[in-house]
Coordinates of C-alpha atoms and ligand atoms in Angstrom, one line a residue:
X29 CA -30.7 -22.5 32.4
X30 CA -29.7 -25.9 34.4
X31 CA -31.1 -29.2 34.4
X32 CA -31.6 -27.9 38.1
X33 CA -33.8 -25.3 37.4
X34 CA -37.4 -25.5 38.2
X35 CA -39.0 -24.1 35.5
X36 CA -37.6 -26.8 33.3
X37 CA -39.1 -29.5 36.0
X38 CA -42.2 -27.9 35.8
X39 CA -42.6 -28.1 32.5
X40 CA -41.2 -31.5 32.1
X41 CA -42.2 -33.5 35.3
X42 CA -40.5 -36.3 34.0
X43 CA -37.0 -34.7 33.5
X44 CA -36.2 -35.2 37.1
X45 CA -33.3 -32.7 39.0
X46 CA -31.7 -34.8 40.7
X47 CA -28.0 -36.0 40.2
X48 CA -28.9 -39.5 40.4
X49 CA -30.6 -38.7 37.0
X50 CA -28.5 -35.7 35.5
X51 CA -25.1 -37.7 35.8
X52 CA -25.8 -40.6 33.4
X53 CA -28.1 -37.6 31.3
X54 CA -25.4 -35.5 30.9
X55 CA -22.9 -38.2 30.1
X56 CA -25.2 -39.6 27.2
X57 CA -25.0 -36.2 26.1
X58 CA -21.6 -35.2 25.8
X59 CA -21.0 -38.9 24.4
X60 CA -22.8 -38.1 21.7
X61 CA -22.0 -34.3 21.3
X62 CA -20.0 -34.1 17.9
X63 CA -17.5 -31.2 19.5
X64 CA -14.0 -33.2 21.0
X65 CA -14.4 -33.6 23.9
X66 CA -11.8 -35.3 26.8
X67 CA -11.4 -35.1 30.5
X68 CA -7.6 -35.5 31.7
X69 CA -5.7 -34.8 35.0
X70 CA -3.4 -32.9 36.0
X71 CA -0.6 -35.3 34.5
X72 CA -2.8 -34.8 31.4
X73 CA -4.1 -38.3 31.8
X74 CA -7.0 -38.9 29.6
X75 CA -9.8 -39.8 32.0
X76 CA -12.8 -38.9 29.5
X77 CA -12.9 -39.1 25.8
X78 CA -15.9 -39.0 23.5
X79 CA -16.5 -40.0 20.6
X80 CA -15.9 -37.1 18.8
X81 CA -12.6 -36.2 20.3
X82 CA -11.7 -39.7 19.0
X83 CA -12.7 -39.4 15.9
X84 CA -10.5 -36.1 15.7
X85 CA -7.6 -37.6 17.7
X86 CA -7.1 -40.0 15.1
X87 CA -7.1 -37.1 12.2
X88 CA -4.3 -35.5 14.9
X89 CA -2.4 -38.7 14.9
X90 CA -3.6 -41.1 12.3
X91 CA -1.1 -43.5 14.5
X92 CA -3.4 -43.3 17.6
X93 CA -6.4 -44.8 15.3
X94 CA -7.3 -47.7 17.0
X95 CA -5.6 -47.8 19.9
X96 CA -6.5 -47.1 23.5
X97 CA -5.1 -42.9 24.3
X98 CA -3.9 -42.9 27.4
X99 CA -2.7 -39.5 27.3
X100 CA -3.3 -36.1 25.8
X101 CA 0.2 -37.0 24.3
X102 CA -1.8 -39.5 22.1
X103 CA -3.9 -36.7 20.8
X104 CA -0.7 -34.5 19.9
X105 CA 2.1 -33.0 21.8
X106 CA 1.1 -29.7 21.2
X107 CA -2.7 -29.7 22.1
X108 CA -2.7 -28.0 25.6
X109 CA -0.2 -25.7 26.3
X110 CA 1.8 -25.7 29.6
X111 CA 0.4 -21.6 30.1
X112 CA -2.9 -22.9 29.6
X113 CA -3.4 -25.5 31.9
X114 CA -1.5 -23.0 34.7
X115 CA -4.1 -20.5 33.1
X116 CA -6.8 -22.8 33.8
X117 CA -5.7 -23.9 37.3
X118 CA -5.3 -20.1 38.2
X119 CA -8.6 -18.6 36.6
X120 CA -10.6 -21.8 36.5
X121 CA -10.7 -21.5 32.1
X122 CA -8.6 -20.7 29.4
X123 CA -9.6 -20.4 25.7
X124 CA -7.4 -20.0 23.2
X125 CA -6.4 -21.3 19.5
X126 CA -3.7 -23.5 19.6
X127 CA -1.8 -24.4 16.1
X128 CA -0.8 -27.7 15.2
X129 CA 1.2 -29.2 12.4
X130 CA -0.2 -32.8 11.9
X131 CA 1.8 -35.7 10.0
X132 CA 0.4 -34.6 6.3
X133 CA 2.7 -31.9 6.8
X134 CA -0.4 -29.2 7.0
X135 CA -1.4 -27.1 9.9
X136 CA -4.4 -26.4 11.9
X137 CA -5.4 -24.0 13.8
X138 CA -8.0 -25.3 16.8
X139 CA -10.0 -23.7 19.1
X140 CA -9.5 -25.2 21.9
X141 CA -11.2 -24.6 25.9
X142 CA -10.1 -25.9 28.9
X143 CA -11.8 -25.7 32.3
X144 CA -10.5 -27.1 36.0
X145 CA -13.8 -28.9 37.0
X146 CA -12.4 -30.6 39.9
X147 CA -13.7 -29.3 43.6
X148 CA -10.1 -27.7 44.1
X149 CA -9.6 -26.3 41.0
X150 CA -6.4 -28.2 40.2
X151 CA -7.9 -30.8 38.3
X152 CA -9.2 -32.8 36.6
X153 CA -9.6 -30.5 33.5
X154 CA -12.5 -30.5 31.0
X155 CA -11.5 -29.8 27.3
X156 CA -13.5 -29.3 24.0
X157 CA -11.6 -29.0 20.7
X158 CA -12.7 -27.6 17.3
X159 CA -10.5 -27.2 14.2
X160 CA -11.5 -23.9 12.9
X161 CA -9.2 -24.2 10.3
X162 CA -11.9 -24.0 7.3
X163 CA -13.2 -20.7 9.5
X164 CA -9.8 -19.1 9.1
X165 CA -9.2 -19.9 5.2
X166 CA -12.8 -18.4 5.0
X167 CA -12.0 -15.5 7.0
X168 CA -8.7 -14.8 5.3
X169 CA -10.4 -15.4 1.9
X170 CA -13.4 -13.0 2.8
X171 CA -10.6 -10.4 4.1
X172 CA -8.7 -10.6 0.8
X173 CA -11.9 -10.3 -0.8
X174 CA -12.6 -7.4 1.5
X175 CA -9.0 -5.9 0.5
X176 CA -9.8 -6.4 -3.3
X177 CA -13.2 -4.6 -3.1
X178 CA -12.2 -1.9 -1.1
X179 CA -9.3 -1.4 -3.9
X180 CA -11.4 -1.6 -6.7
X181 CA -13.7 0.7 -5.2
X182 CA -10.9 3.4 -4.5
X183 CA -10.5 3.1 -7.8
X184 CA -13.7 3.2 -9.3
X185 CA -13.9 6.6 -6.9
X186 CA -10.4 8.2 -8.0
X187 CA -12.5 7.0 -12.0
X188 CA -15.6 8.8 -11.0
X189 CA -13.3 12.2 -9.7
X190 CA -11.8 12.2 -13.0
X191 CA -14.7 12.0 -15.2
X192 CA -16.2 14.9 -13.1
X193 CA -13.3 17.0 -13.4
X194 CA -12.9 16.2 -17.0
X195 CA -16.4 16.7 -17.7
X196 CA -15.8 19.8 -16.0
X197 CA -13.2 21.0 -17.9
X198 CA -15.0 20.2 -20.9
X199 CA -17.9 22.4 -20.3
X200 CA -15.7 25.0 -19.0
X201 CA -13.7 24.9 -22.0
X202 CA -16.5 25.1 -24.5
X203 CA -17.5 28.3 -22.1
X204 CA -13.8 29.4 -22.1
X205 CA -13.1 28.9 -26.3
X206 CA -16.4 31.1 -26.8
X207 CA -14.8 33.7 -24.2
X208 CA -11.7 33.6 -25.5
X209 CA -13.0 33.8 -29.3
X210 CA -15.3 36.8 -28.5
X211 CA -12.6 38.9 -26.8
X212 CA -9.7 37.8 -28.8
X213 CA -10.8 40.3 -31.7
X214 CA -11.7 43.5 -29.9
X215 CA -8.4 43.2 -27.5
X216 CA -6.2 42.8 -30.6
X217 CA -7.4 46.1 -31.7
X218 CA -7.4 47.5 -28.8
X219 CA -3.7 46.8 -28.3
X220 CA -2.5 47.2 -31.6
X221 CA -3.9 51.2 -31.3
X222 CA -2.7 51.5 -28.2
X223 CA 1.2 51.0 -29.5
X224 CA 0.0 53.6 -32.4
X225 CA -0.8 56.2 -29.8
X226 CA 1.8 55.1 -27.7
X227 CA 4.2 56.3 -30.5
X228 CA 1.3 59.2 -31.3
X229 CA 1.4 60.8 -27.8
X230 CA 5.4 60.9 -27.9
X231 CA 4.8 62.6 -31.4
X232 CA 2.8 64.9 -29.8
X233 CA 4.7 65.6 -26.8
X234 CA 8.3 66.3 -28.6
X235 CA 5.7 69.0 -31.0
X236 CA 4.7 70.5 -27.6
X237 CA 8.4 71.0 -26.5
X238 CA 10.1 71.9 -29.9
X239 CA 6.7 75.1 -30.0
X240 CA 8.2 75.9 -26.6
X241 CA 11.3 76.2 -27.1
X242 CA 11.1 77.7 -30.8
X243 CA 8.3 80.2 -29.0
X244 CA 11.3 81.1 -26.6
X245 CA 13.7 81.7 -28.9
X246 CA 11.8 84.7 -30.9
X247 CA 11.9 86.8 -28.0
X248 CA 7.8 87.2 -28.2
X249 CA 7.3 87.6 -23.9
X250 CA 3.5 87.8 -24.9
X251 CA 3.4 84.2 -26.5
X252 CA 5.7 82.7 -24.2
X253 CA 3.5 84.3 -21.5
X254 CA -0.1 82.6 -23.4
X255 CA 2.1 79.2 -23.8
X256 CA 3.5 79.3 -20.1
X257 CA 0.1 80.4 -19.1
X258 CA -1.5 77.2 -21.2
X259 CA 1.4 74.9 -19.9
X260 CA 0.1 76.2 -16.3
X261 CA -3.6 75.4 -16.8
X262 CA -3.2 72.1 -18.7
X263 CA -0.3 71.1 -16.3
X264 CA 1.5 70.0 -19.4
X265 CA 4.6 69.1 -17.6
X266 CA 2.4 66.6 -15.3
X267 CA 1.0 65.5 -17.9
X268 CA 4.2 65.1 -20.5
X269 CA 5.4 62.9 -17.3
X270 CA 2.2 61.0 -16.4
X271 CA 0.6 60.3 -19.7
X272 CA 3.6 58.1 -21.1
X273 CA 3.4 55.8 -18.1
X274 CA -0.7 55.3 -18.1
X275 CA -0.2 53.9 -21.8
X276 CA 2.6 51.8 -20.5
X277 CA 0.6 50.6 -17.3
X278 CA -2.4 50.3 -20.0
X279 CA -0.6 48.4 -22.7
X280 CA 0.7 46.2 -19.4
X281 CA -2.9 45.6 -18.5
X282 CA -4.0 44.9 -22.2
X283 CA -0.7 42.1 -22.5
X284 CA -2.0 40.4 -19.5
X285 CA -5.7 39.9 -20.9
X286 CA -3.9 38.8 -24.2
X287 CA -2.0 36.3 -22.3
X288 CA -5.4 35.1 -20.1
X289 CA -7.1 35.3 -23.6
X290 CA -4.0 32.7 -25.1
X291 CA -4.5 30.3 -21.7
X292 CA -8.2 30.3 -22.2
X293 CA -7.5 29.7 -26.0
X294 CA -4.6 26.5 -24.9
X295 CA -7.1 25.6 -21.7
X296 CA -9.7 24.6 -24.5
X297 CA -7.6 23.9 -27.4
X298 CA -9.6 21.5 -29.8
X299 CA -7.5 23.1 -33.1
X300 CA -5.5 20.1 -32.7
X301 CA -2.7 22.6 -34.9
X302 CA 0.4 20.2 -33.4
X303 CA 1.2 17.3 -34.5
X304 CA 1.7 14.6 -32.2
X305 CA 5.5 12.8 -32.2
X306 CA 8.2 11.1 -29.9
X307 CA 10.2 13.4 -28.3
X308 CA 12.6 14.1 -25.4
X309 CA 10.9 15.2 -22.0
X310 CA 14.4 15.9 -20.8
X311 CA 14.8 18.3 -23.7
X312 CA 11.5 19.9 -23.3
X313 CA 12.3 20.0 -19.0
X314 CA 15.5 22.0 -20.4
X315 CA 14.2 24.5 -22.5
X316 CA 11.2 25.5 -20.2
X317 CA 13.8 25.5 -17.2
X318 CA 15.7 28.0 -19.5
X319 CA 12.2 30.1 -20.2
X320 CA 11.2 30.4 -16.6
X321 CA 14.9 31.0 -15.2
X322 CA 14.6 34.5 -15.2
X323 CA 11.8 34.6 -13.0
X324 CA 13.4 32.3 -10.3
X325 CA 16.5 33.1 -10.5
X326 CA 17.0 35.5 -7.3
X327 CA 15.3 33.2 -4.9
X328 CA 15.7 29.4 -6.2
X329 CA 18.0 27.0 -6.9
X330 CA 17.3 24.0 -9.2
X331 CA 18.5 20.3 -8.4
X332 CA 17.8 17.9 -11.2
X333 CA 17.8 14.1 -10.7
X334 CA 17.1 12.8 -14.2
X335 CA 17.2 9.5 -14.8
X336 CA 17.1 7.7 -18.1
X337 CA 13.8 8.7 -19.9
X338 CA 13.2 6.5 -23.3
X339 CA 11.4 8.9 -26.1
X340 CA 7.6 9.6 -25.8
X341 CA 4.7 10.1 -28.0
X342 CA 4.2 13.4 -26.7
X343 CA 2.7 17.6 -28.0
X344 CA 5.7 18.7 -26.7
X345 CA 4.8 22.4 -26.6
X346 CA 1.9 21.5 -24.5
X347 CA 3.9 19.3 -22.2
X348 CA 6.3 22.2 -21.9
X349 CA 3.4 24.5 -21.1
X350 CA 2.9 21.9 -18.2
X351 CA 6.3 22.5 -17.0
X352 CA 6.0 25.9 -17.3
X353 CA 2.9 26.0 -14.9
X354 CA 4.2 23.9 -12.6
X355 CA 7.4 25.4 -12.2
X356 CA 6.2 29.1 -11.8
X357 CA 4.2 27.9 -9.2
X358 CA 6.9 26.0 -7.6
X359 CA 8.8 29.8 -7.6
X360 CA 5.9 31.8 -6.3
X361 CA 5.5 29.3 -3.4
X362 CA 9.2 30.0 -2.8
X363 CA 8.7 33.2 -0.5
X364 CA 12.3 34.4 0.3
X365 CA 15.2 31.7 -0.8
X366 CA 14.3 27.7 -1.5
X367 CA 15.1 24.9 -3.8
X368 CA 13.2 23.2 -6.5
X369 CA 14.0 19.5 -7.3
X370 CA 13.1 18.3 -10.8
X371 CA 13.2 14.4 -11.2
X372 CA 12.4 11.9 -13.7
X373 CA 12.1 8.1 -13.8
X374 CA 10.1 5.3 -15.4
X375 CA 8.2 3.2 -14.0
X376 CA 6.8 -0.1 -16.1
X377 CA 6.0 1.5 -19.6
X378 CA 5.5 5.1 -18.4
X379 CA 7.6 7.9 -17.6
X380 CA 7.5 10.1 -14.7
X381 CA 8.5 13.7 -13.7
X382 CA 8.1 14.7 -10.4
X383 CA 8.8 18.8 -9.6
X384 CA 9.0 19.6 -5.7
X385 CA 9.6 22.7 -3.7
X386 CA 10.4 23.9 -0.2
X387 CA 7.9 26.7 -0.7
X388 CA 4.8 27.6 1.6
X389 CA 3.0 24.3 0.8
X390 CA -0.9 24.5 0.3
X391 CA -3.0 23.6 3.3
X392 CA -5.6 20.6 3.2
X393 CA -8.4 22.8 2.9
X394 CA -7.2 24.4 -0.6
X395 CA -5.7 21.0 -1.8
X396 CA -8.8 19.8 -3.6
X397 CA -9.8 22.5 -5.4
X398 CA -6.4 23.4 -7.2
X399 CA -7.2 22.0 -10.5
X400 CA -10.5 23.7 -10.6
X401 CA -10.2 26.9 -13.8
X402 CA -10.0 29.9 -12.0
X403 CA -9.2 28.7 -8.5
X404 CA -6.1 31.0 -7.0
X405 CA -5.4 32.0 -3.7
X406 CA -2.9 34.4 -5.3
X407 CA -3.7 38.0 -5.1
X408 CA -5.7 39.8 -7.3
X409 CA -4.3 40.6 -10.9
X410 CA -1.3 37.7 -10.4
X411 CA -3.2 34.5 -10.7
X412 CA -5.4 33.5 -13.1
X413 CA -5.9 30.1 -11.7
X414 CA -5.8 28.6 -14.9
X415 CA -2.4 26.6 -14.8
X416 CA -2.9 23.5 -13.0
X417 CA -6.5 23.5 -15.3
X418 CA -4.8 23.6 -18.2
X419 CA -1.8 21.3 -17.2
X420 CA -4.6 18.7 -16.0
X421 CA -6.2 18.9 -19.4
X422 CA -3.0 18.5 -21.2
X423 CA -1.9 15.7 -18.9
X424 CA -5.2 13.7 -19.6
X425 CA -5.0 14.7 -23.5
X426 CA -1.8 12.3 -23.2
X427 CA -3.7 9.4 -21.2
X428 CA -1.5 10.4 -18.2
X429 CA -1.6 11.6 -14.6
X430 CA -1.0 14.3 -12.4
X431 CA -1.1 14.0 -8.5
X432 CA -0.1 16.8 -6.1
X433 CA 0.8 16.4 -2.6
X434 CA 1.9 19.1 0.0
X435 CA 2.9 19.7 3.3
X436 CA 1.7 23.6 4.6
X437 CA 4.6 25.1 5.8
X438 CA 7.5 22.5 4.0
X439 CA 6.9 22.4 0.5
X440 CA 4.7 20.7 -2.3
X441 CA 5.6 17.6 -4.6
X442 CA 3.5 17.6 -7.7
X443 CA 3.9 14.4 -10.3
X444 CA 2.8 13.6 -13.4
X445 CA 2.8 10.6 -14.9
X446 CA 2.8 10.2 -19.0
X447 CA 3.0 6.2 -21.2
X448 CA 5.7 6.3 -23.8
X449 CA 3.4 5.1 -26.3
X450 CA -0.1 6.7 -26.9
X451 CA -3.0 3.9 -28.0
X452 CA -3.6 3.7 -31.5
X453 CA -6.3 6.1 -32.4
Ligands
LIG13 N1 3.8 24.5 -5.8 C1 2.8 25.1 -5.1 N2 2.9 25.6 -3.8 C2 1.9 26.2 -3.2 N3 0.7 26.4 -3.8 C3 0.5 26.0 -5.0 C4 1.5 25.3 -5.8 N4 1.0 25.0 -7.0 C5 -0.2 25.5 -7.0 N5 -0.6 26.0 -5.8 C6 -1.9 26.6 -5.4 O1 -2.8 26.2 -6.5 C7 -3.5 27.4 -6.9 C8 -3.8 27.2 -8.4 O2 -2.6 27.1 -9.2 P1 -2.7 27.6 -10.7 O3 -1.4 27.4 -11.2 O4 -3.8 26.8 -11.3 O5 -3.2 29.1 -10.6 P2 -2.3 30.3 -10.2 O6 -0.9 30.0 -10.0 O7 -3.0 30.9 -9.0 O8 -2.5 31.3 -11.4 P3 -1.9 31.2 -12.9 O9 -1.0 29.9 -12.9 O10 -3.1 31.0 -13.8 O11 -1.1 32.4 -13.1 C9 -2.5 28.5 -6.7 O12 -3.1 29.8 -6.5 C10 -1.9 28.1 -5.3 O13 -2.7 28.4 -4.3
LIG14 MG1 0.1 28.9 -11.6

């Protein structure tokens, strides 16, 4: 709306359009208008100052207080920029902020606008000036408070995954303990008889031969005809063959729900049987790398970069059951030939271990569910999906952390994170 327009002269007959009246109206106002504000020509001349930009010039220059400002040099060398005033000339307005450093040593930052109000455009030039300097502080404090919140609320997310995964674990290995409790019994049995016939059908099967050939030996053609005949129907020889290797494949199957019974038994372990003490992690790295060697020795080499790791108070058989995990899954990732790096630092007053591979990698999709008992992607009968479970319980048992991360198709980098001292009980 302008002081031209007729709605406002309508509605205020006494607020008259006409220049005669706007000038001196409009003057009054911007004399009194509390933003800086100057006219200056193209020389940057003042022409125009209010009060306001006064007031301000002298906060510019406190040397200027007082006297007459003849130009926008009075205010401060730096307040209209040679590309603005060309801006201004060219476009007809430029705003921008413009940073100053005033005698106290301290800067500002202004806001500063600048418009060619001349008929040509080349002058004279209208200017208001604000210090937004408070604005800024207040925006950079708001943005650091911004930057603090949205940390502390990645963190209070990362605390809330943890407590559901540990409270998942928990009721999982409550669930798990009575499993592996309940089953622990009748597969003991089970294999323990299973060795007894093992050794029973071999018994059995030398008897069987040593009748034979004894039979064989008498010269009796009509008992070595009823024993061939015998042999025949019960396919003996088949079966002297076949029934050896079903107990083996049996006793194989019965080993590997013994050793699924003994994860779910360490997954949920609340018999708190070892004792806690310091110990050496590069020890414990050692041994387990010694244990699992066999199984990754065809296709893997191993590259340690240990640094120097102070003693920690540690269940080191459980740690090593950590390494154990982690490892074999390093080497199953490892389709054909590939490298696994084992590393170890410290960082402030923890320790860390970091085990990487150049294996398959795990794709984004699978990523957050690795942890989760059960979860394998491994075919059936070679995965139990319990390892990373139970290395994530153990972990947490010793206040520390575990963090995976993986490229599909280049390798996965899994670290863990323990203190050197536990917290007083
Ligand atoms: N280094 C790795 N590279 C690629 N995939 C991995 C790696 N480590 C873990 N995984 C993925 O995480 C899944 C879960 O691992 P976890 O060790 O818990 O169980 P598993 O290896 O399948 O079975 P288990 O360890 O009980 O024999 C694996 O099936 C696999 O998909
Ligand atoms: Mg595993």
């Amino acid at each position: 709306m302008t002081l031209d327009d007729p709605c406002i002269a309508r509605r205020h007959p006494a607020f008259l359009p006409t220049d005669a009246l706007a000038a001196p109206c409009l003057r009054a106002l911007v004399d009194k208008c509390d933003v800086a504000t100057l006219v200056f020509d193209a020389e940057q001349r003042v022409l125009y100052a209010n009060e306001a930009a006064i007031v301000f010039a002298g906060m510019l220059n406190p040397e200027s207080r007082g006297r007459h400002l003849e130009s926008i040099a009075d205010w401060h060398a730096a307040l209209v920029p040679a590309a603005a005033l060309h801006l201004a000339t060219v476009k007809g307005s430029w705003t921008g902020e413009v940073l100053v450093c005033v005698p106290s040593g301290q800067q500002r930052i202004l806001l500063a606008q600048i418009s060619a109000i001349g008929p040509d455009g080349a002058g004279p030039f209208g200017m208001s000036v604000r210090d937004i300097t408070p604005d800024y502080a207040r925006e950079t404090e708001l943005r650091e408070r911004n930057a603090e919140l949205e940390v502390a609320n990645t963190r209070l997310k990362g605390a809330q995954e943890q407590i559901v995964q540990s409270e998942k674990l928990a009721s999982i290995g409550q669930l798990a303990a009575g499993v592996a409790h309940e089953i622990n019994n009748p597969i003991g049995y089970v294999n323990s008889n299973l060795s007894t016939l093992q050794q029973y059908v071999t018994n059995l099967l030398t008897a069987i031969d040593t009748y034979t050939r004894a039979l064989a030996e008498t010269g009796d053609q009509a008992g070595v005809a009823q024993d061939e005949e015998i042999r025949r129907r019960f396919d003996i020889d088949f079966l002297a063959v076949d029934l050896p290797q079903l107990l083996v494949e049996s006793r194989e199957g019965i080993e590997r729900v013994c050793k699924i019974v003994r994860d779910l038994k360490d997954f949920s372990r609340r018999d708190g049987s070892e004792a806690w003490v310091r110990a050496d992690v590069h020890r414990g790295l050692e041994s387990t790398l010694n244990i699992v060697w066999n199984e990754l020795k065809y296709k893997t080499q191993i590259v340690r970069s240990f640094g120097e790791l102070p003693l920690i108070d540690c269940l080191p058989s459980e740690l090593n059951q950590v390494f154990m995990n982690v490892l074999m899954n390093a080497g199953q990732a490892i389709t054909e030939r590939g490298v696994i790096t084992v590393s170890t630092g410290t960082t402030g007053d923890r320790i860390w271990i970091a085990i990487g591979d150049d294996g398959e990698g795990i794709s984004a999709d699978v990523l957050p569910r690795i942890f989760d008992p059960f979860f394998t992607t491994k075919p059936v009968g070679s995965g139990t999906g319990l390892g990373l479970a139970i290395s994530y319980g153990i972990v947490a048992k010793h206040n520390g952390t575990i963090e995976i991360s993986s490229l599909p198709g280049q390798g996965t980098m899994l670290r863990i994170e323990l203190p050197v001292e536990q917290p007083p009980n």
